[in-house]
PDB file of C-alpha atoms in Angstrom:
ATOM      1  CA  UNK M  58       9.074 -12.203  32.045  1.00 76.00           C
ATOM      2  CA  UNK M  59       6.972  -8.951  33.324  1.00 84.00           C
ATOM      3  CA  UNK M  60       4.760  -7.013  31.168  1.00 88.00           C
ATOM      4  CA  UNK M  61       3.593  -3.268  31.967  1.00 93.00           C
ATOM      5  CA  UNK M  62       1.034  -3.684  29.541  1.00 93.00           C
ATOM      6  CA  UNK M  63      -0.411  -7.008  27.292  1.00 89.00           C
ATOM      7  CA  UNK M  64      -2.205  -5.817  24.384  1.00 91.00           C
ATOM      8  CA  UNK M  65      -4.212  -8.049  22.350  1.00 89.00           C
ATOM      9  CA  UNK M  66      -5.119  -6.818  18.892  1.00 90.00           C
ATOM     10  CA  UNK M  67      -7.102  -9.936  16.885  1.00 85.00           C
ATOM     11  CA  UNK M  68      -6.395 -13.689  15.620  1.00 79.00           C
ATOM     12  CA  UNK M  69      -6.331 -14.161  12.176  1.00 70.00           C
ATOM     13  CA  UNK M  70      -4.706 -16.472   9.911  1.00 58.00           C
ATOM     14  CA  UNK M  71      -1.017 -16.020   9.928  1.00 66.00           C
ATOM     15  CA  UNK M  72       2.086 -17.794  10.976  1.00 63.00           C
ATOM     16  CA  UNK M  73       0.866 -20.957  10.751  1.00 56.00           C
ATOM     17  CA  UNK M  74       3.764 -22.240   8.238  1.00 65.00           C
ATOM     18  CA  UNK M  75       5.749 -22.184  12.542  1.00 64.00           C
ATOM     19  CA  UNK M  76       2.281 -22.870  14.517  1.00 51.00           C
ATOM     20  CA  UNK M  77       0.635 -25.609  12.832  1.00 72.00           C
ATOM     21  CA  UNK M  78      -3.347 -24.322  13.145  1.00 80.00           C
ATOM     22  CA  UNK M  79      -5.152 -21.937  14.337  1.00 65.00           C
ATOM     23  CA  UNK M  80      -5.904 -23.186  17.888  1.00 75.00           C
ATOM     24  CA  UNK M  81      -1.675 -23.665  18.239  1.00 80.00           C
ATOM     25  CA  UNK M  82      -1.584 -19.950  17.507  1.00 74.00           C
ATOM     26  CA  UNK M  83      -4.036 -18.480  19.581  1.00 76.00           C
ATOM     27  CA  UNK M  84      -3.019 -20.400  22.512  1.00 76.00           C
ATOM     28  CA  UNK M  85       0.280 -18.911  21.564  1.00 78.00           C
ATOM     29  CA  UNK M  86      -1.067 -15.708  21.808  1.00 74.00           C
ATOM     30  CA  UNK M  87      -3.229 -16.133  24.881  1.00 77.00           C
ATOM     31  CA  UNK M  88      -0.260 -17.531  26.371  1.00 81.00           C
ATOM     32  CA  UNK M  89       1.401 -13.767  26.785  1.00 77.00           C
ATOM     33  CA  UNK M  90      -1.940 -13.364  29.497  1.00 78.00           C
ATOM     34  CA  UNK M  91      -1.636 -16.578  31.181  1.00 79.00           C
ATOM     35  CA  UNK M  92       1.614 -17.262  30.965  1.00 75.00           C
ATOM     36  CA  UNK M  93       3.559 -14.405  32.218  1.00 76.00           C
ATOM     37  CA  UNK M  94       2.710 -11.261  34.534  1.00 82.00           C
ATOM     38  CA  UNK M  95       1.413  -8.468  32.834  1.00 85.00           C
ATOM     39  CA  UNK M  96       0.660  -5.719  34.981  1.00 88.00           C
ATOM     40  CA  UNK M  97      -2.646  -3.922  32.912  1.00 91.00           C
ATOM     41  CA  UNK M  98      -4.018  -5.129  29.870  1.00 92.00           C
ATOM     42  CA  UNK M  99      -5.370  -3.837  26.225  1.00 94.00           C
ATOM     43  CA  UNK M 100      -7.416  -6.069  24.945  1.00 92.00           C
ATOM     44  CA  UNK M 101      -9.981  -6.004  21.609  1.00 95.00           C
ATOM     45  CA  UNK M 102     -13.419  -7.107  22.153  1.00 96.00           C
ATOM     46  CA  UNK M 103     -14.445  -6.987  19.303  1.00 97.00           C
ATOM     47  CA  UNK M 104     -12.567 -10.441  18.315  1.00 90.00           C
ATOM     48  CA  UNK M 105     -13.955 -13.295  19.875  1.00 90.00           C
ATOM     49  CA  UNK M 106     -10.232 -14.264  21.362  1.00 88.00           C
ATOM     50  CA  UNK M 107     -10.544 -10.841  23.044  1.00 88.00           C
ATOM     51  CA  UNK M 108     -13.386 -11.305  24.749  1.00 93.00           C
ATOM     52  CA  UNK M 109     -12.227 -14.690  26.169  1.00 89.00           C
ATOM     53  CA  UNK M 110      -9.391 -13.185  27.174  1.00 84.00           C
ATOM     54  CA  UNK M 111     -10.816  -9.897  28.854  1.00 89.00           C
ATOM     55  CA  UNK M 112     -13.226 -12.290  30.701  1.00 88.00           C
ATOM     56  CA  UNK M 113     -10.300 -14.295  32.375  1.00 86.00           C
ATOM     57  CA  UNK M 114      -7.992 -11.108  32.949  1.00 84.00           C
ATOM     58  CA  UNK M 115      -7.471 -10.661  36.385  1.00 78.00           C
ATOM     59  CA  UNK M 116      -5.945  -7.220  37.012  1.00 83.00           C
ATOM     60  CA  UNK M 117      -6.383  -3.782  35.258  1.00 90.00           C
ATOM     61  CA  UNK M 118      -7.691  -3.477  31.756  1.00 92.00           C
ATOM     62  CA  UNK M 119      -8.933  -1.501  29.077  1.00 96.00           C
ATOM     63  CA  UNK M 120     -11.283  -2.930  26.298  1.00 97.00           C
ATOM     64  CA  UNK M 121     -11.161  -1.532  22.956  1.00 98.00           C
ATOM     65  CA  UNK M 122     -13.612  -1.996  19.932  1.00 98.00           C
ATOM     66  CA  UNK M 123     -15.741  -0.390  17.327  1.00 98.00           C
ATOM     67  CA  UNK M 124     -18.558  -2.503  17.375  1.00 96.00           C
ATOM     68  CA  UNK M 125     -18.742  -3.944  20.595  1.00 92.00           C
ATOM     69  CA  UNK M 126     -19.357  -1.298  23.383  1.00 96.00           C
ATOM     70  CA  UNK M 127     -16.049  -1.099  24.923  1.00 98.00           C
ATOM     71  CA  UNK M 128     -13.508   1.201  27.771  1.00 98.00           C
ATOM     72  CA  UNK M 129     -12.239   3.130  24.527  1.00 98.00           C
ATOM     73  CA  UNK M 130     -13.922   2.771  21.507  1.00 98.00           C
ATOM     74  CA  UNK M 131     -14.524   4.654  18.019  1.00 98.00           C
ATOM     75  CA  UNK M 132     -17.561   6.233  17.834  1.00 98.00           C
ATOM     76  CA  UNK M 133     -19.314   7.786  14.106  1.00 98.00           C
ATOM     77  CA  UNK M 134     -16.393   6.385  11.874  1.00 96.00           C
ATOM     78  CA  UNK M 135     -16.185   7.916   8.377  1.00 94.00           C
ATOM     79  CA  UNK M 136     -13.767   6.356   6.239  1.00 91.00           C
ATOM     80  CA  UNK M 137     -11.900   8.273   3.126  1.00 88.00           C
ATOM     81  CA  UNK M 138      -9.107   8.098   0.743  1.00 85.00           C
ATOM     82  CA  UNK M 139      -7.635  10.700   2.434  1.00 86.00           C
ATOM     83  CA  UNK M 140      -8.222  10.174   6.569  1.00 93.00           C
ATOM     84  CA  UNK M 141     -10.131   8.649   8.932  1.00 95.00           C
ATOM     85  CA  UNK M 142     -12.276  10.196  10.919  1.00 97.00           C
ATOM     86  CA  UNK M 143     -14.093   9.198  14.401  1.00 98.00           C
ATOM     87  CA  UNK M 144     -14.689   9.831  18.025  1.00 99.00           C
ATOM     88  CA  UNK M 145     -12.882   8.852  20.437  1.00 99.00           C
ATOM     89  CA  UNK M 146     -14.952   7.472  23.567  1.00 98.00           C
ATOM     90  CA  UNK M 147     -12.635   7.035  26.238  1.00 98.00           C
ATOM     91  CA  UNK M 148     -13.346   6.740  30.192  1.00 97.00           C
ATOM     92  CA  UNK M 149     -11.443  10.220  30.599  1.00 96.00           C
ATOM     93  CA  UNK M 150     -13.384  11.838  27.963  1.00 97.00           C
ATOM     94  CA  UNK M 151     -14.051  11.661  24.033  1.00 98.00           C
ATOM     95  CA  UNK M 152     -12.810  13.618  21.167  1.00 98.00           C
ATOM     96  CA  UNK M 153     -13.686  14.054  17.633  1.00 98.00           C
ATOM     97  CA  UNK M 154     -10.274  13.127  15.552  1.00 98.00           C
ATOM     98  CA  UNK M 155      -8.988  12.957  12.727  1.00 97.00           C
ATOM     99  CA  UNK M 156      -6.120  10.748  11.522  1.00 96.00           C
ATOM    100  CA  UNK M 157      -3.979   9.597   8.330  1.00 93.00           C
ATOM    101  CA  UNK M 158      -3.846   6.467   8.569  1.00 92.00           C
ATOM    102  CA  UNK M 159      -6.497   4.400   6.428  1.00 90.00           C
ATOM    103  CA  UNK M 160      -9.055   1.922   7.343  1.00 90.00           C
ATOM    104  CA  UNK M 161     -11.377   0.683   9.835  1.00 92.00           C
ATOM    105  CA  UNK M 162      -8.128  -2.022  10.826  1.00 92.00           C
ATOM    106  CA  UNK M 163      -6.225   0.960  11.166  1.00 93.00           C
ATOM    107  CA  UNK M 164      -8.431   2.316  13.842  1.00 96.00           C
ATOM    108  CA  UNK M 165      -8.365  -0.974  16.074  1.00 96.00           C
ATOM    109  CA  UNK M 166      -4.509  -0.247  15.932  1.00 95.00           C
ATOM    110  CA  UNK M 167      -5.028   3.246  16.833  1.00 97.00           C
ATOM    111  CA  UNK M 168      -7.314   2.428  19.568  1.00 98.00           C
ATOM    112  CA  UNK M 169      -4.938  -0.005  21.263  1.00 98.00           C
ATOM    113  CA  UNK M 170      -2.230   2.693  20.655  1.00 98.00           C
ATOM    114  CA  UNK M 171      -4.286   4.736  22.793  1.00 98.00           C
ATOM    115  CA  UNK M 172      -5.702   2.563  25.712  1.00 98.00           C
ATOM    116  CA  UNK M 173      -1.856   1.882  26.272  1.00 98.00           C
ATOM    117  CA  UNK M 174      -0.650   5.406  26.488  1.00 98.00           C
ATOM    118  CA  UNK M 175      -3.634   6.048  28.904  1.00 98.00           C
ATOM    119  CA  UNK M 176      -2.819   3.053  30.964  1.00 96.00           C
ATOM    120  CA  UNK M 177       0.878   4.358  31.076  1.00 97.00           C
ATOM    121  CA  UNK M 178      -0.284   8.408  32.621  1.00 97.00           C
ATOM    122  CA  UNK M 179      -0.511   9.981  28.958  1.00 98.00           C
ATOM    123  CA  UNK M 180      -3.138  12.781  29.389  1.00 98.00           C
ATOM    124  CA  UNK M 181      -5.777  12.339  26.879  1.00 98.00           C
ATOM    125  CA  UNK M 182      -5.096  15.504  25.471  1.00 98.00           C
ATOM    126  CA  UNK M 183      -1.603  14.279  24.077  1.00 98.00           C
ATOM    127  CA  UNK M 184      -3.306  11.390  22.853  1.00 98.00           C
ATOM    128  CA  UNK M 185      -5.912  12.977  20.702  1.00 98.00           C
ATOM    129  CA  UNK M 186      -2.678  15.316  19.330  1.00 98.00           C
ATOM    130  CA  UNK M 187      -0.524  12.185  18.683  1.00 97.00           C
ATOM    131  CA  UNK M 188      -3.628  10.496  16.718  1.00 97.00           C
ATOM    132  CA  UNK M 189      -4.124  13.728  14.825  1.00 97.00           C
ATOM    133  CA  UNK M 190       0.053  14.544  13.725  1.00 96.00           C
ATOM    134  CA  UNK M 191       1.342  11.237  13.888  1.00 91.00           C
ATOM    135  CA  UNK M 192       2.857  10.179  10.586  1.00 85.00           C
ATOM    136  CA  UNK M 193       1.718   7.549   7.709  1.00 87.00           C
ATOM    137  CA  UNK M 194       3.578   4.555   8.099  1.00 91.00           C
ATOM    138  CA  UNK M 195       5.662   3.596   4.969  1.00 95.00           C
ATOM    139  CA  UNK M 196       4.125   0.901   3.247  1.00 96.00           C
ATOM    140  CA  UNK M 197       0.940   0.774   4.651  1.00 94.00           C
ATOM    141  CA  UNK M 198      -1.952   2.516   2.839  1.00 93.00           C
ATOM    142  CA  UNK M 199       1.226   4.211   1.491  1.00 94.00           C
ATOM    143  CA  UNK M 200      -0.147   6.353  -1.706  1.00 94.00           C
ATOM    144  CA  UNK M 201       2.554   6.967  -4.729  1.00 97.00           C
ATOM    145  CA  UNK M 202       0.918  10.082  -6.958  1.00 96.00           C
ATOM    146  CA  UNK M 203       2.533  11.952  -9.644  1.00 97.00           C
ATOM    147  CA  UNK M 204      -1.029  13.720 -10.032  1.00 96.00           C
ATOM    148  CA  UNK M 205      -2.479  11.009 -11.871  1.00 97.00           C
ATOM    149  CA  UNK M 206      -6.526  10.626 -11.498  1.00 96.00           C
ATOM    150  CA  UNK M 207      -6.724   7.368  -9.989  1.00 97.00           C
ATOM    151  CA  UNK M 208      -5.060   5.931  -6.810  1.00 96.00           C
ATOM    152  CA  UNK M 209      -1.952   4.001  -6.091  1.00 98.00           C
ATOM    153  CA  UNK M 210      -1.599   2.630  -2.534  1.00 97.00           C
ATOM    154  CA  UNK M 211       1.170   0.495  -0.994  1.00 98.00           C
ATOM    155  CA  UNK M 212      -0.008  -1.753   1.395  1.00 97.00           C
ATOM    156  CA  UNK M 213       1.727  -4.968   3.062  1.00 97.00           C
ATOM    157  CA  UNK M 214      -1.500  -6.528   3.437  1.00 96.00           C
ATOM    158  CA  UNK M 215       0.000 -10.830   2.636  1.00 95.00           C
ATOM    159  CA  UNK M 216      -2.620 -12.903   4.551  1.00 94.00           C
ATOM    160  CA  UNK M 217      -6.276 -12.917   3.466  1.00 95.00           C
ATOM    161  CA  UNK M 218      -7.621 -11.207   7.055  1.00 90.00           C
ATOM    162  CA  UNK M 219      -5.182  -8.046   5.738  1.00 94.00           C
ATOM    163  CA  UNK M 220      -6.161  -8.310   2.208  1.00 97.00           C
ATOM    164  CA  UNK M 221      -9.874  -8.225   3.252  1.00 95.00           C
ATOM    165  CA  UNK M 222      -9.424  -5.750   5.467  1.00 92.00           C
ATOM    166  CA  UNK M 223      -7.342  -3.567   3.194  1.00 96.00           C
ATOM    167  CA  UNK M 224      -9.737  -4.140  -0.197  1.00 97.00           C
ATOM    168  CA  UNK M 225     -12.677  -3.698   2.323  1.00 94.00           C
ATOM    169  CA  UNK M 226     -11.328  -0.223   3.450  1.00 93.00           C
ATOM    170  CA  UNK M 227     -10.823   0.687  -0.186  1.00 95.00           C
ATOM    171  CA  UNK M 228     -14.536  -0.353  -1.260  1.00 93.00           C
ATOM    172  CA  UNK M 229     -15.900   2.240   1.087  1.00 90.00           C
ATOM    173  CA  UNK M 230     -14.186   5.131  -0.422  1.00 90.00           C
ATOM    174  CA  UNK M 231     -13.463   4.282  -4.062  1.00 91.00           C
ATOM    175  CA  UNK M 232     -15.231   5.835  -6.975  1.00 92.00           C
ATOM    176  CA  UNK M 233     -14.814   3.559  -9.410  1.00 96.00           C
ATOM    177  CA  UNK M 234     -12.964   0.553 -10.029  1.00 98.00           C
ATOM    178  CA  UNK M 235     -10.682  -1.191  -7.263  1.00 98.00           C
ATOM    179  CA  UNK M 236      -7.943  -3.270  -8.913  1.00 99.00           C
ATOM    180  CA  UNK M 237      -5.191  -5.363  -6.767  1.00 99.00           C
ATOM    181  CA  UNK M 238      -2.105  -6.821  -7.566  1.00 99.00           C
ATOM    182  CA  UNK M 239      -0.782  -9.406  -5.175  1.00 99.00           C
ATOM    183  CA  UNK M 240       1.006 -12.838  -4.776  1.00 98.00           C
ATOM    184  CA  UNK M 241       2.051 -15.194  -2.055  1.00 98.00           C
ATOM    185  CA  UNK M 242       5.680 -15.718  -0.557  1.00 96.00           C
ATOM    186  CA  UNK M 243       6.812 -19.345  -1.014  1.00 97.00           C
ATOM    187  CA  UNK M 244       7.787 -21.612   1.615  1.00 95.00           C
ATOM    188  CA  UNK M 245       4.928 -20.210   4.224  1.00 92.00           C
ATOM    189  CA  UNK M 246       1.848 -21.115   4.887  1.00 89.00           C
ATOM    190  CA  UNK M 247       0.599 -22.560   1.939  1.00 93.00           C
ATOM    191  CA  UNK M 248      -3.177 -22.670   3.320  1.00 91.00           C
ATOM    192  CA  UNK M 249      -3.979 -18.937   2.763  1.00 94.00           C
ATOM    193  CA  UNK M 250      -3.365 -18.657  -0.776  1.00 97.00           C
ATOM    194  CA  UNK M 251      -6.574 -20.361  -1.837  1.00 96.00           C
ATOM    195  CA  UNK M 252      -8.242 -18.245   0.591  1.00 96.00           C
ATOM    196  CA  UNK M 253      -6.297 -14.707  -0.529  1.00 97.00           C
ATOM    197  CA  UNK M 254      -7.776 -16.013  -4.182  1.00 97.00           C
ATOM    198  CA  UNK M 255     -10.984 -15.979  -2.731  1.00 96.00           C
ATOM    199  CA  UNK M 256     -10.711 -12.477  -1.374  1.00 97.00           C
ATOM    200  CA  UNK M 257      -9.387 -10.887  -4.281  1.00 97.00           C
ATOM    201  CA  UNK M 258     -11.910 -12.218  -6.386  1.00 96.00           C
ATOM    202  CA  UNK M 259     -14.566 -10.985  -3.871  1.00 95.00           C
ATOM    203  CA  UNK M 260     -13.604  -7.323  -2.708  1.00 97.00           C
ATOM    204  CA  UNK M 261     -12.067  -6.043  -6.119  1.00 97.00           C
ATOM    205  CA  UNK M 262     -13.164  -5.223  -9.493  1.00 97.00           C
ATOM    206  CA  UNK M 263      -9.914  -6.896 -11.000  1.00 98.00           C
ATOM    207  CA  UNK M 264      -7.169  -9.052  -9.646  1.00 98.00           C
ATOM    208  CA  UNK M 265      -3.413  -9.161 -11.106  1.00 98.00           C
ATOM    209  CA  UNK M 266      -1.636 -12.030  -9.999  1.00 98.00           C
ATOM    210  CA  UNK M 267       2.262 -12.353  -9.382  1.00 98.00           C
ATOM    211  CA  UNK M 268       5.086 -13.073  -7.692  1.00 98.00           C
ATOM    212  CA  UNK M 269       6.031 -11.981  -4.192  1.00 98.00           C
ATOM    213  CA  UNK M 270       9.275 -13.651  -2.377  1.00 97.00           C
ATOM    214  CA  UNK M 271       9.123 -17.113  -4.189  1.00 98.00           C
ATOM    215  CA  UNK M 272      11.985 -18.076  -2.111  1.00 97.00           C
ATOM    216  CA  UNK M 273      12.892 -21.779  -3.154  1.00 97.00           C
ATOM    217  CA  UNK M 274       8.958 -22.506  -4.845  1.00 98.00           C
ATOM    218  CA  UNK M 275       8.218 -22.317  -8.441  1.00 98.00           C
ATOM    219  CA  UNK M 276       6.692 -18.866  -8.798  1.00 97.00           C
ATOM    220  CA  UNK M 277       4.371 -20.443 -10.973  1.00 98.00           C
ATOM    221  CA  UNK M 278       2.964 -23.126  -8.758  1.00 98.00           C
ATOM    222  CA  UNK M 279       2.502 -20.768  -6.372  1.00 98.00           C
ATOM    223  CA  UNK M 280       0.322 -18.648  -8.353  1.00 98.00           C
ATOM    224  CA  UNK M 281      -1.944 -21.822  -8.942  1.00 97.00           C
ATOM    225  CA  UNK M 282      -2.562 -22.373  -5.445  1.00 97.00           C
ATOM    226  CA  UNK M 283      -4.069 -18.572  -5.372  1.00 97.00           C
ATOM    227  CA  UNK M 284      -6.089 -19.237  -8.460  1.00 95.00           C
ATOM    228  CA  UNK M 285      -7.608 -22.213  -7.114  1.00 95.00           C
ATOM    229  CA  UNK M 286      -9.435 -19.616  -4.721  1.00 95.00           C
ATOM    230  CA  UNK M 287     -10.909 -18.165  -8.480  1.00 91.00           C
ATOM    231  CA  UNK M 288     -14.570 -18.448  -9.453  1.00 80.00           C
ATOM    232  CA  UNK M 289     -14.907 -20.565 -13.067  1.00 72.00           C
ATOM    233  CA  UNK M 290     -15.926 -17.122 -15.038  1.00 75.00           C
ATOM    234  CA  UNK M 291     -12.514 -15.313 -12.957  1.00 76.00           C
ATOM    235  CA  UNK M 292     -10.763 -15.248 -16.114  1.00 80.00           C
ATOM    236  CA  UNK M 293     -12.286 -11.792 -17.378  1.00 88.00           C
ATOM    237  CA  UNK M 294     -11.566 -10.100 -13.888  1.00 94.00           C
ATOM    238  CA  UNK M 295      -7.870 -11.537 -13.283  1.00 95.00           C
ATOM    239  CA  UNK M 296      -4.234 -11.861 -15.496  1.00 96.00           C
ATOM    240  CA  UNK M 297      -1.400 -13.535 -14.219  1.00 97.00           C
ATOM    241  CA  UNK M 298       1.819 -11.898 -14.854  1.00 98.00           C
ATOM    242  CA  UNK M 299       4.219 -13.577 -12.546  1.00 98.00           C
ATOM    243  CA  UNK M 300       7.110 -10.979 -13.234  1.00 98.00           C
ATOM    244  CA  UNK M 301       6.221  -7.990 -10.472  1.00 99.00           C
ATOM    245  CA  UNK M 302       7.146  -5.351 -12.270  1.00 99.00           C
ATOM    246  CA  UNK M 303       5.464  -6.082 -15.368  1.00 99.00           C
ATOM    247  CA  UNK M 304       2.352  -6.855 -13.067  1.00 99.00           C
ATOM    248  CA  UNK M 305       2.236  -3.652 -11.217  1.00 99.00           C
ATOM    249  CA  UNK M 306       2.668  -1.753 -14.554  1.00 99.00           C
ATOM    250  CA  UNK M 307      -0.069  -3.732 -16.617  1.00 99.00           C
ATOM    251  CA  UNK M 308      -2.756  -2.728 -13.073  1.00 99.00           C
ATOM    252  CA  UNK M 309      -1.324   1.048 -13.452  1.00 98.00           C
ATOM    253  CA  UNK M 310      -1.927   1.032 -17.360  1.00 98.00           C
ATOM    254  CA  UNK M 311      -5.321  -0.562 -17.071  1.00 98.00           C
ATOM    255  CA  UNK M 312      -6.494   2.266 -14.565  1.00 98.00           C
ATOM    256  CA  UNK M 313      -8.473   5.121 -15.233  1.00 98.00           C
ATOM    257  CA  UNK M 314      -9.789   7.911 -13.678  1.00 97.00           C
ATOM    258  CA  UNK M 315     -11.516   7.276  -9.994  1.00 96.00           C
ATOM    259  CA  UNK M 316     -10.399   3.753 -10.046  1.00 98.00           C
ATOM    260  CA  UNK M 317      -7.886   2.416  -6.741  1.00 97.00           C
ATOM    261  CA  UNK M 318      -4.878   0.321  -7.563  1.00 99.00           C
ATOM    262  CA  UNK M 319      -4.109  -1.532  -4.603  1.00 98.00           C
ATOM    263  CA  UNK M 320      -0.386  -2.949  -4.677  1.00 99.00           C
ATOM    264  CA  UNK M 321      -0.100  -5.553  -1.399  1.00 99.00           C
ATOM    265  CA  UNK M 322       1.885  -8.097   0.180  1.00 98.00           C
ATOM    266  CA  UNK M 323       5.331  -6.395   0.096  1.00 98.00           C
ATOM    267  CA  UNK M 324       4.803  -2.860   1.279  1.00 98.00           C
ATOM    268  CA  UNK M 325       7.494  -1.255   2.519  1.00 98.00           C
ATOM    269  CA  UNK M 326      10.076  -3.986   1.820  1.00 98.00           C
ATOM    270  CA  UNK M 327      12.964  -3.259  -0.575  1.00 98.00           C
ATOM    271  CA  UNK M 328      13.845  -6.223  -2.022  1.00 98.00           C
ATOM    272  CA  UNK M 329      12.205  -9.821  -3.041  1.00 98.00           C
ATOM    273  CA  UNK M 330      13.791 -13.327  -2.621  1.00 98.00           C
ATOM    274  CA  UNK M 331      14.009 -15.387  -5.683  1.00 96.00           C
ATOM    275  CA  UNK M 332      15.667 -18.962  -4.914  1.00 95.00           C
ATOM    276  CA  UNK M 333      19.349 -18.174  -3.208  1.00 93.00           C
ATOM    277  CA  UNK M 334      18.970 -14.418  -4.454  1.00 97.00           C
ATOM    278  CA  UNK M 335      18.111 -11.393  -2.905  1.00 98.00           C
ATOM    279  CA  UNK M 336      17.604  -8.553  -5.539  1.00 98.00           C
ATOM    280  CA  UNK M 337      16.697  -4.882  -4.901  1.00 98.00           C
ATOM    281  CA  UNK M 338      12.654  -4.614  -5.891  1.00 98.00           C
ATOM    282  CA  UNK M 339      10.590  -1.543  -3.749  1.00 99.00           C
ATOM    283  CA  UNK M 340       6.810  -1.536  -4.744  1.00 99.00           C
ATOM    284  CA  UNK M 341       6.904   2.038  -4.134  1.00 98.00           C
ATOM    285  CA  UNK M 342      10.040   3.056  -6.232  1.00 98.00           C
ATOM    286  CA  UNK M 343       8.399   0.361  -9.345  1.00 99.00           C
ATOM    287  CA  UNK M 344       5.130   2.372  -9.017  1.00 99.00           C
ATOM    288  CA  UNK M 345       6.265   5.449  -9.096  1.00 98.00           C
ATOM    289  CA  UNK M 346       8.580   5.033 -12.224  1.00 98.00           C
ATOM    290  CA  UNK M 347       5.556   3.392 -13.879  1.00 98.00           C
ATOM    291  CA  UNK M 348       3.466   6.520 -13.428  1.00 98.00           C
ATOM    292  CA  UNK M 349       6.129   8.529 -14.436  1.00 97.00           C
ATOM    293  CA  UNK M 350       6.552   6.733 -17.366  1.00 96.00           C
ATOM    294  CA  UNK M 351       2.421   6.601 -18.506  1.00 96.00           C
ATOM    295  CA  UNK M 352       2.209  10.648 -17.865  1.00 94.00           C
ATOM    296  CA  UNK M 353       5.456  11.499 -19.609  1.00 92.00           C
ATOM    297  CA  UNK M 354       7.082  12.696 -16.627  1.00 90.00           C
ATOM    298  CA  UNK M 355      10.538  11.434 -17.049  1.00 71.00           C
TER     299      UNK M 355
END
């Protein structure tokens, strides 16, 4: 198969309930490069992976990063609740910009969005204006307000890479308490949910845990194998409520003002798996009856 452009964003954990380990997956993923004929490649050198991969690529590429100097990079990044903000180095120029989307991971994205529209004839120009106008994207960093004077965010942050990256994004910016609900879908890998345990426990103030798509696991078991990740004094900092609903509302009752309620793993999905069933559940829609509910908006 032919490529116009490869573009290699980072390895992290993921997947690995099909690929086995981590060395099955990146050769997976290195395989798209060696593999197949890709005409120009984007490729993050910031990730180890990257860098092997930009030093055996063969025909034209850009390399992206933010720490690593790099073909298009993002220079003076300030973080908020509200954008983020950077420069845009770029062989055909740089430009201050500002953007929606949330998040130092959601810059990498943005600069491999942008290396491959330059590689394809996009003037910079139109890149800088689709960074600037382009859109949130539902269920990612997604915020739910009614006016309230905390923060709810959507994100589908469900391996421990996303929920470090996402909690870490949220640390920068958040004025007071950051409190996450999150669980782990059943029958995948089983490996991470120690490790998104670990995470939660690390990056936020306080950790609900619940359910996610259980599929044909015990909910409850699965819950376990995240709390194994759990320091022996967690049990202050953490509840289990393994119904989602009444998860998401005890984190949106037990937040005051300035604090960040981070809602992850499903994000803009509209349903959950329970056994054989498929049932209607949207994080968003659950959230924002909650809050409607606690201000006496209904």
């Amino acid at each position: 198969m032919n490529f116009s452009v490869g573009v290699f964003t980072n390895l992290s954990r993921d997947h690995l309930d099909f690929h086995g380990d981590m060395e099955n997956y990146k050769n997976a993923k290195m395989s798209l490069f060696r593999e197949h004929s890709v005409s120009k490649g984007v490729i993050n050198i910031d990730d180890p992976v990257g860098r092997e991969i930009f030093s055996e690529f063969k025909t034209t590429a850009l390399s992206t990063g933010v720490d690593s100097p790099a073909d298009i990079m993002a220079e003076d990044l300030s973080l908020s609740e509200y954008s983020s903000l950077f420069t845009l180095k770029t062989p055909y120029g740089s430009h201050r910009v500002r953007c929606r989307l949330l998040g130092k991971h959601n810059v990498y994205n943005l600069l491999s969005a942008s290396a491959t529209a330059l590689l394809q004839g996009v003037a910079l120009e139109n890149v800088v204006e689709g960074i600037e106008t382009g859109a949130n994207i539902p269920g990612r960093f997604e915020q739910v307000s009614c006016g309230q004077n905390f923060t709810v965010l959507i994100d589908y942050a469900h391996t421990d890479d996303a929920l470090k990256n996402a909690l870490g994004a949220i640390k920068t910016f958040a004025p007071s308490r950051v409190i996450v609900v999150f669980g782990c879908g059943g029958d995948r890998d089983k490996g991470k949910r120690k490790e998104m345990g670990r995470v939660a426990m690390a990056l936020s103030d306080f950790a609900v845990i619940t359910s996610d798509n259980p599929r044909s696991e015990d909910p409850n078991s699965i819950i376990q194998d995240i709390c194994e990740g759990f320091t022996s004094h967690a049990g202050e900092r953490c509840a289990v409520l393994p119904n989602r609903w009444e998860a998401i509302e005890f984190a949106i009752t037990l937040a005051a003002d300035g604090d960040v309620v981070l809602i992850a793993g499903k994000g803009h999905e509209n349903y959950q798996i329970l056994k054989d069933e498929i049932i209607h559940f949207d994080d968003r829609e659950v959230a924002l009856n909650i809050l409607k509910k606690r201000l006496n908006l209904e």
